[in-house]
Structures are given as C-alpha cells and as structure tokens.
Amino acid sequence: MLASLADEHGLLLRGRVLDAGFTDDAITRVIRRGELVRIRHGAYALAEVWSGLAPVERHLLRARAVRLRYGPHIALSHVSAHLLRGGSSWQLPLDGVHITHLDGRIGRRQAGVVHHGGCCRVGDLTRDELGWITTPARTALEVASRLPRDPAVALIDWYLQQGLASHEEMKAVFDSMTTWPGTLALQVSLRLADGLAESVAETLFRLLCHDAQLPRPTAQFEIRDGRRFVARVDFAWPKHKVIVEIDGEEKYHRFRRPGESIEAMVVREKRREDDVREVTGWIVIRLTWADLQNPARTVARLRRAFAKAA
C-alpha cells in the first residue's frame, strides 16, 4: 500500500506517509520486510526501484529528497547540480548531496548533505520544477575548483562542448571567485579547456600531448579525398598525416545508429578506418583508456608514428 504514496521516481517522504495514517513503527516494519529503503533522514525509496539504480541515480534521488525537504531557501549546487545536468561522474565524490543556502549560512556537513554558504548573485541561479539550481557556469567552476587538473579540465570541456556555458560566462564567474580557495589551479584548468573533446578520454589525450610537449593535434578533424568526405576523426596532425582515434564504450554508444548492435558498430568503424588508410595513406593509431593510463608508452608510440611519416 505504501507504494501508492511514492512519486514517479519511487520516492516517499515521511511527512506524506504520516499524513496518510501510517506511524513510524509501521514504516520501520515495512523497511524490515525489505519493501522500503531509508535513503536519508525522513526519506525512503521503494526497494525494487532503489536496487536497480546506479550510483549517480541514487545520488540524484537523494538530491530530490533534500530539495523537497528544504524548499525555496536553498539551491542545488556543486556536484549535485552537475550530475542533474547529465555530466560525467568521473573522479567526483557521490556520498553527499550539495546545497547552497541562499541566506549565506556558514557551510557544514550533516546527515549526507553538504551545506554551503556564500553569496549567490541573481545571475548565478536558475530554476527547474523543484526550485533553485546554480547556473551551468557557476556549477562548472564550483566543482572544478575542488578537483585535480585532469578531471577539472574534462568537466569544463563538457560544459563548453554541450553549449551549456561559454568561456566568457565562465570567465565572468571566475572573476567573482578570486578570493575562493583553489582559484589559482582553476585558472590553469579554465585556460586548458577548449570544448572540443567529446569524452573524458579525449580531454585526457589532449592533456597528455600538452604535458609531453607534442605538437598540438587538431580535434574533430575532417578527412577528405578531394571534395569527398571520408571521415571525421578524433585527433589529427595534418602535417605528419597521423590520426588518433580514442576507443571506448562511451564513444560506441554515442555514435551507434538506431537499432545497431555494438558488434555492427565496431565493424562499421573498422571499415571507416580502412577507408581512411586506403584513400589517404594516413597513419591511424587507436588508443584505449588503458593507453591513456600509460602516457610514456603512448607518447613513444606517437613519436614513432611522426618519425615514420617523416
């Protein structure tokens, strides 16, 4: 019967359950039977729903409960606002829901919620159906300022690539953050982001080239045979006629055609690569996530390709 009180996301709030005539003891019995899961103080999820959720989805359900609990006096912010927009969770902590109090209260952490204080200007906030949320530009920089360089650049790249925020908008937010901790490293990350990467792996490869002082590759380069379009590749050095393609499950899902299996997608990619080699004579290097974790070996492989092309 409690299932009928859940919202479309499988979430139940204690107040609504009590208003329906249940007691706390009754709720406890349902939890012990394995029908409900307590996801935070005063909030529950249907067990069948909760068990099927990925970590990011669980975080977002908790965030929904927190927003319903605190109402219009807070804004969803930091990691939680980023995940709500669909951003990657790579290297991000998911254990606490982040909210910013609009009355400037001093930040603290309590019961799975990270409370932030500080000033939010009118231009720092937007709204969705549940209330306030920090704007994409502010969200990106708040999260990136707490991350090491590589995940910070990857995160900023995502906002730029998705068109959620521009460099100019982020620069305006950054100028208001000069007294915040971590802004010196954030300035470096903001400068390194270009918004051309279509995945975390592509950002990491560009940074790998930067750190190794390799020539800067052209991202999303179009290969043509005269006027005929042959392929668009992840990275290319036209001077050396060397191409790098980053392989990964994320890429295959992104470029799969409707109804196409992963296997069929891989075959199509192989044919495209053969076409590039046969028509243009360029050297094609395919890299995986494991290659990005071994930069010395990958850089040596690239240098050998440059030497061969020369």
Short mmCIF file of C-alpha atoms in Angstrom, two decimals:
data_model
loop_
_atom_site.label_atom_id
_atom_site.label_comp_id
_atom_site.label_asym_id
_atom_site.label_seq_id
_atom_site.Cartn_x
_atom_site.Cartn_y
_atom_site.Cartn_z
CA MET A 1 0.00 0.00 0.00
CA LEU A 2 2.92 2.37 0.68
CA ALA A 3 3.88 2.07 -2.99
CA SER A 4 0.82 4.15 -3.88
CA LEU A 5 2.28 7.05 -1.88
CA ALA A 6 5.56 7.10 -3.83
CA ASP A 7 6.13 9.69 -6.54
CA GLU A 8 7.05 8.80 -10.13
CA HIS A 9 10.68 8.32 -9.05
CA GLY A 10 9.84 5.81 -6.30
CA LEU A 11 10.46 8.36 -3.54
CA LEU A 12 8.42 8.68 -0.34
CA LEU A 13 8.75 11.44 2.25
CA ARG A 14 7.99 10.74 5.89
CA GLY A 15 5.53 13.62 6.21
CA ARG A 16 3.35 12.36 3.40
CA VAL A 17 3.39 8.81 4.78
CA LEU A 18 2.35 10.02 8.25
CA ASP A 19 -0.39 12.19 6.74
CA ALA A 20 -1.75 9.06 5.08
CA GLY A 21 -2.26 7.48 8.51
CA PHE A 22 0.91 5.40 8.91
CA THR A 23 3.06 5.52 12.03
CA ASP A 24 6.85 5.46 12.32
CA ASP A 25 6.57 1.91 13.68
CA ALA A 26 4.64 0.87 10.57
CA ILE A 27 7.31 2.42 8.35
CA THR A 28 10.01 0.54 10.28
CA ARG A 29 8.18 -2.76 9.78
CA VAL A 30 7.93 -2.17 6.03
CA ILE A 31 11.68 -1.41 5.91
CA ARG A 32 12.43 -4.63 7.82
CA ARG A 33 10.35 -6.59 5.30
CA GLY A 34 12.60 -5.22 2.58
CA GLU A 35 9.91 -3.23 0.79
CA LEU A 36 11.36 0.21 1.57
CA VAL A 37 14.89 1.60 1.87
CA ARG A 38 15.69 4.60 4.04
CA ILE A 39 17.85 6.80 1.79
CA ARG A 40 18.21 9.71 4.22
CA HIS A 41 16.51 11.12 7.28
CA GLY A 42 12.78 11.34 6.54
CA ALA A 43 13.03 9.96 3.00
CA TYR A 44 12.51 6.46 1.64
CA ALA A 45 12.64 4.70 -1.72
CA LEU A 46 10.77 1.68 -2.94
CA ALA A 47 13.25 -1.20 -2.60
CA GLU A 48 12.56 -2.54 -6.10
CA VAL A 49 13.36 0.89 -7.54
CA TRP A 50 16.43 1.55 -5.36
CA SER A 51 18.03 -1.80 -6.14
CA GLY A 52 18.04 -1.04 -9.85
CA LEU A 53 19.63 2.40 -9.60
CA ALA A 54 23.26 3.19 -10.48
CA PRO A 55 25.31 5.28 -8.01
CA VAL A 56 24.63 8.53 -9.86
CA GLU A 57 20.90 7.79 -9.97
CA ARG A 58 20.90 7.10 -6.23
CA HIS A 59 22.65 10.41 -5.63
CA LEU A 60 20.03 12.22 -7.70
CA LEU A 61 17.15 10.56 -5.86
CA ARG A 62 18.67 11.66 -2.56
CA ALA A 63 19.10 15.15 -4.03
CA ARG A 64 15.42 15.19 -4.92
CA ALA A 65 14.51 14.29 -1.33
CA VAL A 66 16.79 17.03 0.03
CA ARG A 67 15.30 19.67 -2.25
CA LEU A 68 11.76 18.72 -1.29
CA ARG A 69 12.79 18.90 2.36
CA TYR A 70 14.48 22.34 2.29
CA GLY A 71 12.24 24.09 -0.23
CA PRO A 72 12.94 27.53 -1.77
CA HIS A 73 15.62 28.61 0.70
CA ILE A 74 18.42 26.60 -0.92
CA ALA A 75 19.84 25.97 -4.38
CA LEU A 76 21.12 22.62 -5.58
CA SER A 77 24.81 23.21 -6.31
CA HIS A 78 28.30 21.79 -6.87
CA VAL A 79 28.47 18.07 -7.75
CA SER A 80 24.73 17.55 -7.34
CA ALA A 81 23.82 20.32 -9.80
CA HIS A 82 26.41 18.96 -12.24
CA LEU A 83 25.03 15.42 -12.13
CA LEU A 84 21.47 16.69 -12.52
CA ARG A 85 22.52 18.20 -15.86
CA GLY A 86 23.86 14.84 -17.03
CA GLY A 87 27.58 15.46 -16.61
CA SER A 88 30.16 12.71 -16.13
CA SER A 89 30.76 11.45 -12.60
CA TRP A 90 34.43 10.61 -13.27
CA GLN A 91 36.55 11.40 -10.18
CA LEU A 92 33.58 13.00 -8.41
CA PRO A 93 32.52 12.15 -4.83
CA LEU A 94 28.90 10.98 -4.73
CA ASP A 95 28.44 10.50 -0.99
CA GLY A 96 26.89 13.87 -0.13
CA VAL A 97 24.16 16.00 -1.70
CA HIS A 98 25.37 19.59 -2.16
CA ILE A 99 23.12 22.57 -1.48
CA THR A 100 23.89 26.28 -1.14
CA HIS A 101 21.88 28.26 1.39
CA LEU A 102 20.61 31.46 -0.15
CA ASP A 103 20.71 33.24 3.21
CA GLY A 104 24.50 32.88 3.35
CA ARG A 105 24.64 30.49 6.32
CA ILE A 106 28.01 29.00 7.20
CA GLY A 107 28.60 25.70 5.44
CA ARG A 108 28.66 22.37 7.25
CA ARG A 109 28.06 18.69 6.56
CA GLN A 110 25.28 16.78 8.24
CA ALA A 111 23.29 13.60 7.51
CA GLY A 112 24.55 13.09 3.96
CA VAL A 113 24.07 16.74 2.95
CA VAL A 114 26.92 19.19 2.30
CA HIS A 115 25.70 22.67 3.21
CA HIS A 116 27.41 25.61 1.53
CA GLY A 117 27.16 29.28 2.44
CA GLY A 118 28.41 32.21 0.42
CA CYS A 119 26.86 34.77 -1.86
CA CYS A 120 24.71 33.82 -4.85
CA ARG A 121 24.02 36.65 -7.26
CA VAL A 122 20.88 36.75 -9.40
CA GLY A 123 22.93 35.65 -12.40
CA ASP A 124 24.27 32.62 -10.50
CA LEU A 125 20.88 30.91 -10.21
CA THR A 126 18.28 29.35 -12.44
CA ARG A 127 15.17 27.27 -11.72
CA ASP A 128 13.68 23.92 -12.56
CA GLU A 129 10.47 22.25 -11.41
CA LEU A 130 11.78 21.72 -7.86
CA GLY A 131 13.35 25.12 -7.22
CA TRP A 132 16.70 26.87 -7.44
CA ILE A 133 19.82 25.42 -9.02
CA THR A 134 23.15 27.09 -9.71
CA THR A 135 23.73 28.09 -13.33
CA PRO A 136 25.92 25.90 -15.56
CA ALA A 137 28.85 28.35 -15.48
CA ARG A 138 28.85 28.63 -11.68
CA THR A 139 28.30 24.88 -11.25
CA ALA A 140 31.20 24.04 -13.55
CA LEU A 141 33.67 26.28 -11.73
CA GLU A 142 32.50 25.36 -8.23
CA VAL A 143 33.08 21.68 -8.97
CA ALA A 144 36.28 22.17 -10.98
CA SER A 145 37.84 24.30 -8.23
CA ARG A 146 37.76 21.24 -5.92
CA LEU A 147 39.27 18.77 -8.42
CA PRO A 148 42.77 17.92 -9.65
CA ARG A 149 43.67 19.35 -13.05
CA ASP A 150 42.67 16.47 -15.35
CA PRO A 151 39.11 15.90 -14.09
CA ALA A 152 38.67 19.68 -13.77
CA VAL A 153 39.57 20.27 -17.41
CA ALA A 154 37.40 17.34 -18.52
CA LEU A 155 34.45 18.77 -16.62
CA ILE A 156 34.86 22.28 -18.06
CA ASP A 157 35.31 20.77 -21.52
CA TRP A 158 31.93 19.05 -21.13
CA TYR A 159 30.10 22.29 -20.33
CA LEU A 160 31.71 24.02 -23.29
CA GLN A 161 31.09 21.12 -25.67
CA GLN A 162 27.44 20.82 -24.61
CA GLY A 163 26.89 24.53 -25.10
CA LEU A 164 25.72 24.93 -21.50
CA ALA A 165 28.24 27.68 -20.76
CA SER A 166 30.75 29.71 -22.75
CA HIS A 167 34.31 30.68 -21.92
CA GLU A 168 33.10 34.25 -21.46
CA GLU A 169 30.41 33.21 -18.97
CA MET A 170 32.88 31.12 -17.00
CA LYS A 171 35.41 33.95 -17.01
CA ALA A 172 32.78 36.29 -15.57
CA VAL A 173 32.05 33.78 -12.78
CA PHE A 174 35.77 33.23 -12.21
CA ASP A 175 36.36 36.97 -11.76
CA SER A 176 33.89 36.89 -8.86
CA MET A 177 35.70 33.92 -7.25
CA THR A 178 39.15 35.44 -6.80
CA THR A 179 39.03 35.11 -3.01
CA TRP A 180 37.81 31.49 -3.07
CA PRO A 181 40.26 28.65 -2.32
CA GLY A 182 41.63 26.74 -5.32
CA THR A 183 41.23 29.56 -7.85
CA LEU A 184 44.89 29.57 -8.91
CA ALA A 185 44.69 25.96 -10.13
CA LEU A 186 41.22 26.64 -11.53
CA GLN A 187 42.62 29.40 -13.73
CA VAL A 188 45.00 26.87 -15.29
CA SER A 189 42.19 24.35 -15.87
CA LEU A 190 39.99 27.02 -17.45
CA ARG A 191 42.79 28.01 -19.80
CA LEU A 192 43.42 24.40 -20.88
CA ALA A 193 39.77 23.64 -21.69
CA ASP A 194 38.69 24.14 -25.30
CA GLY A 195 35.29 22.41 -25.50
CA LEU A 196 36.24 20.25 -28.49
CA ALA A 197 36.56 16.98 -26.58
CA GLU A 198 33.51 14.72 -26.85
CA SER A 199 34.52 12.49 -23.93
CA VAL A 200 36.69 12.46 -20.84
CA ALA A 201 39.17 10.25 -22.70
CA GLU A 202 39.59 12.85 -25.44
CA THR A 203 40.32 15.54 -22.88
CA LEU A 204 42.90 13.30 -21.20
CA PHE A 205 44.60 12.62 -24.52
CA ARG A 206 44.85 16.33 -25.31
CA LEU A 207 46.39 16.94 -21.87
CA LEU A 208 48.78 14.04 -22.42
CA CYS A 209 50.02 15.73 -25.60
CA HIS A 210 50.29 19.06 -23.79
CA ASP A 211 52.35 17.58 -20.94
CA ALA A 212 54.65 15.74 -23.36
CA GLN A 213 55.14 18.95 -25.38
CA LEU A 214 53.96 17.22 -28.53
CA PRO A 215 52.61 19.33 -31.40
CA ARG A 216 49.02 20.27 -30.62
CA PRO A 217 46.64 17.96 -32.53
CA THR A 218 43.58 19.22 -34.38
CA ALA A 219 40.44 17.87 -32.73
CA GLN A 220 37.42 16.60 -34.70
CA PHE A 221 39.38 16.78 -37.96
CA GLU A 222 37.64 16.04 -41.27
CA ILE A 223 39.48 13.78 -43.73
CA ARG A 224 38.62 14.42 -47.38
CA ASP A 225 39.62 12.88 -50.71
CA GLY A 226 39.34 15.90 -52.92
CA ARG A 227 35.78 17.05 -52.35
CA ARG A 228 34.59 13.69 -51.00
CA PHE A 229 34.16 13.47 -47.27
CA VAL A 230 35.90 10.36 -45.93
CA ALA A 231 35.67 10.59 -42.13
CA ARG A 232 35.75 12.84 -39.10
CA VAL A 233 38.43 11.69 -36.67
CA ASP A 234 39.08 12.47 -33.01
CA PHE A 235 42.56 13.97 -33.49
CA ALA A 236 44.90 14.57 -36.38
CA TRP A 237 48.27 16.06 -37.21
CA PRO A 238 47.80 17.03 -40.88
CA LYS A 239 51.48 17.94 -41.24
CA HIS A 240 52.51 14.41 -40.21
CA LYS A 241 49.45 12.63 -41.65
CA VAL A 242 48.87 10.91 -38.31
CA ILE A 243 45.42 10.24 -36.85
CA VAL A 244 44.44 9.20 -33.32
CA GLU A 245 41.08 7.63 -32.55
CA ILE A 246 40.03 7.10 -28.92
CA ASP A 247 38.13 3.85 -28.43
CA GLY A 248 35.71 3.28 -25.62
CA GLU A 249 32.24 2.10 -24.74
CA GLU A 250 31.06 5.69 -24.29
CA LYS A 251 32.02 6.51 -27.88
CA TYR A 252 30.36 3.43 -29.32
CA HIS A 253 27.10 4.21 -27.55
CA ARG A 254 27.23 7.83 -28.69
CA PHE A 255 27.66 7.01 -32.38
CA ARG A 256 25.54 3.88 -32.64
CA ARG A 257 22.76 4.13 -35.17
CA PRO A 258 19.16 3.29 -34.18
CA GLY A 259 18.85 -0.48 -33.78
CA GLU A 260 22.56 -1.07 -34.41
CA SER A 261 24.42 -3.52 -32.18
CA ILE A 262 27.83 -2.80 -30.65
CA GLU A 263 29.31 -5.50 -32.90
CA ALA A 264 27.88 -3.88 -36.04
CA MET A 265 29.14 -0.50 -34.86
CA VAL A 266 32.67 -1.89 -34.42
CA VAL A 267 32.61 -3.40 -37.93
CA ARG A 268 31.45 -0.09 -39.39
CA GLU A 269 34.23 1.74 -37.54
CA LYS A 270 36.79 -0.74 -38.93
CA ARG A 271 35.59 -0.12 -42.47
CA ARG A 272 35.80 3.61 -41.92
CA GLU A 273 39.38 3.24 -40.66
CA ASP A 274 40.32 1.10 -43.68
CA ASP A 275 38.84 3.76 -45.94
CA VAL A 276 40.97 6.44 -44.31
CA ARG A 277 44.14 4.37 -44.69
CA GLU A 278 43.49 3.28 -48.28
CA VAL A 279 42.26 6.62 -49.63
CA THR A 280 44.62 8.98 -47.81
CA GLY A 281 47.59 6.88 -46.71
CA TRP A 282 47.48 8.43 -43.22
CA ILE A 283 48.75 6.53 -40.18
CA VAL A 284 45.88 5.62 -37.85
CA ILE A 285 46.55 4.97 -34.15
CA ARG A 286 43.74 3.66 -31.96
CA LEU A 287 44.01 4.26 -28.23
CA THR A 288 42.03 2.91 -25.30
CA TRP A 289 41.58 4.08 -21.72
CA ALA A 290 44.45 1.79 -20.70
CA ASP A 291 46.78 3.60 -23.13
CA LEU A 292 45.92 6.92 -21.52
CA GLN A 293 46.98 5.50 -18.15
CA ASN A 294 50.45 4.78 -19.59
CA PRO A 295 51.47 8.15 -21.04
CA ALA A 296 55.17 7.31 -21.56
CA ARG A 297 54.34 4.33 -23.78
CA THR A 298 51.67 6.25 -25.67
CA VAL A 299 53.92 9.25 -26.28
CA ALA A 300 56.67 6.95 -27.57
CA ARG A 301 54.16 5.36 -29.93
CA LEU A 302 53.16 8.77 -31.27
CA ARG A 303 56.76 9.86 -31.74
CA ARG A 304 57.45 6.69 -33.75
CA ALA A 305 54.44 7.49 -35.95
CA PHE A 306 55.72 11.02 -36.54
CA ALA A 307 59.16 9.68 -37.45
CA LYS A 308 57.68 7.10 -39.82
CA ALA A 309 55.56 9.78 -41.52
CA ALA A 310 58.63 11.99 -41.91
#
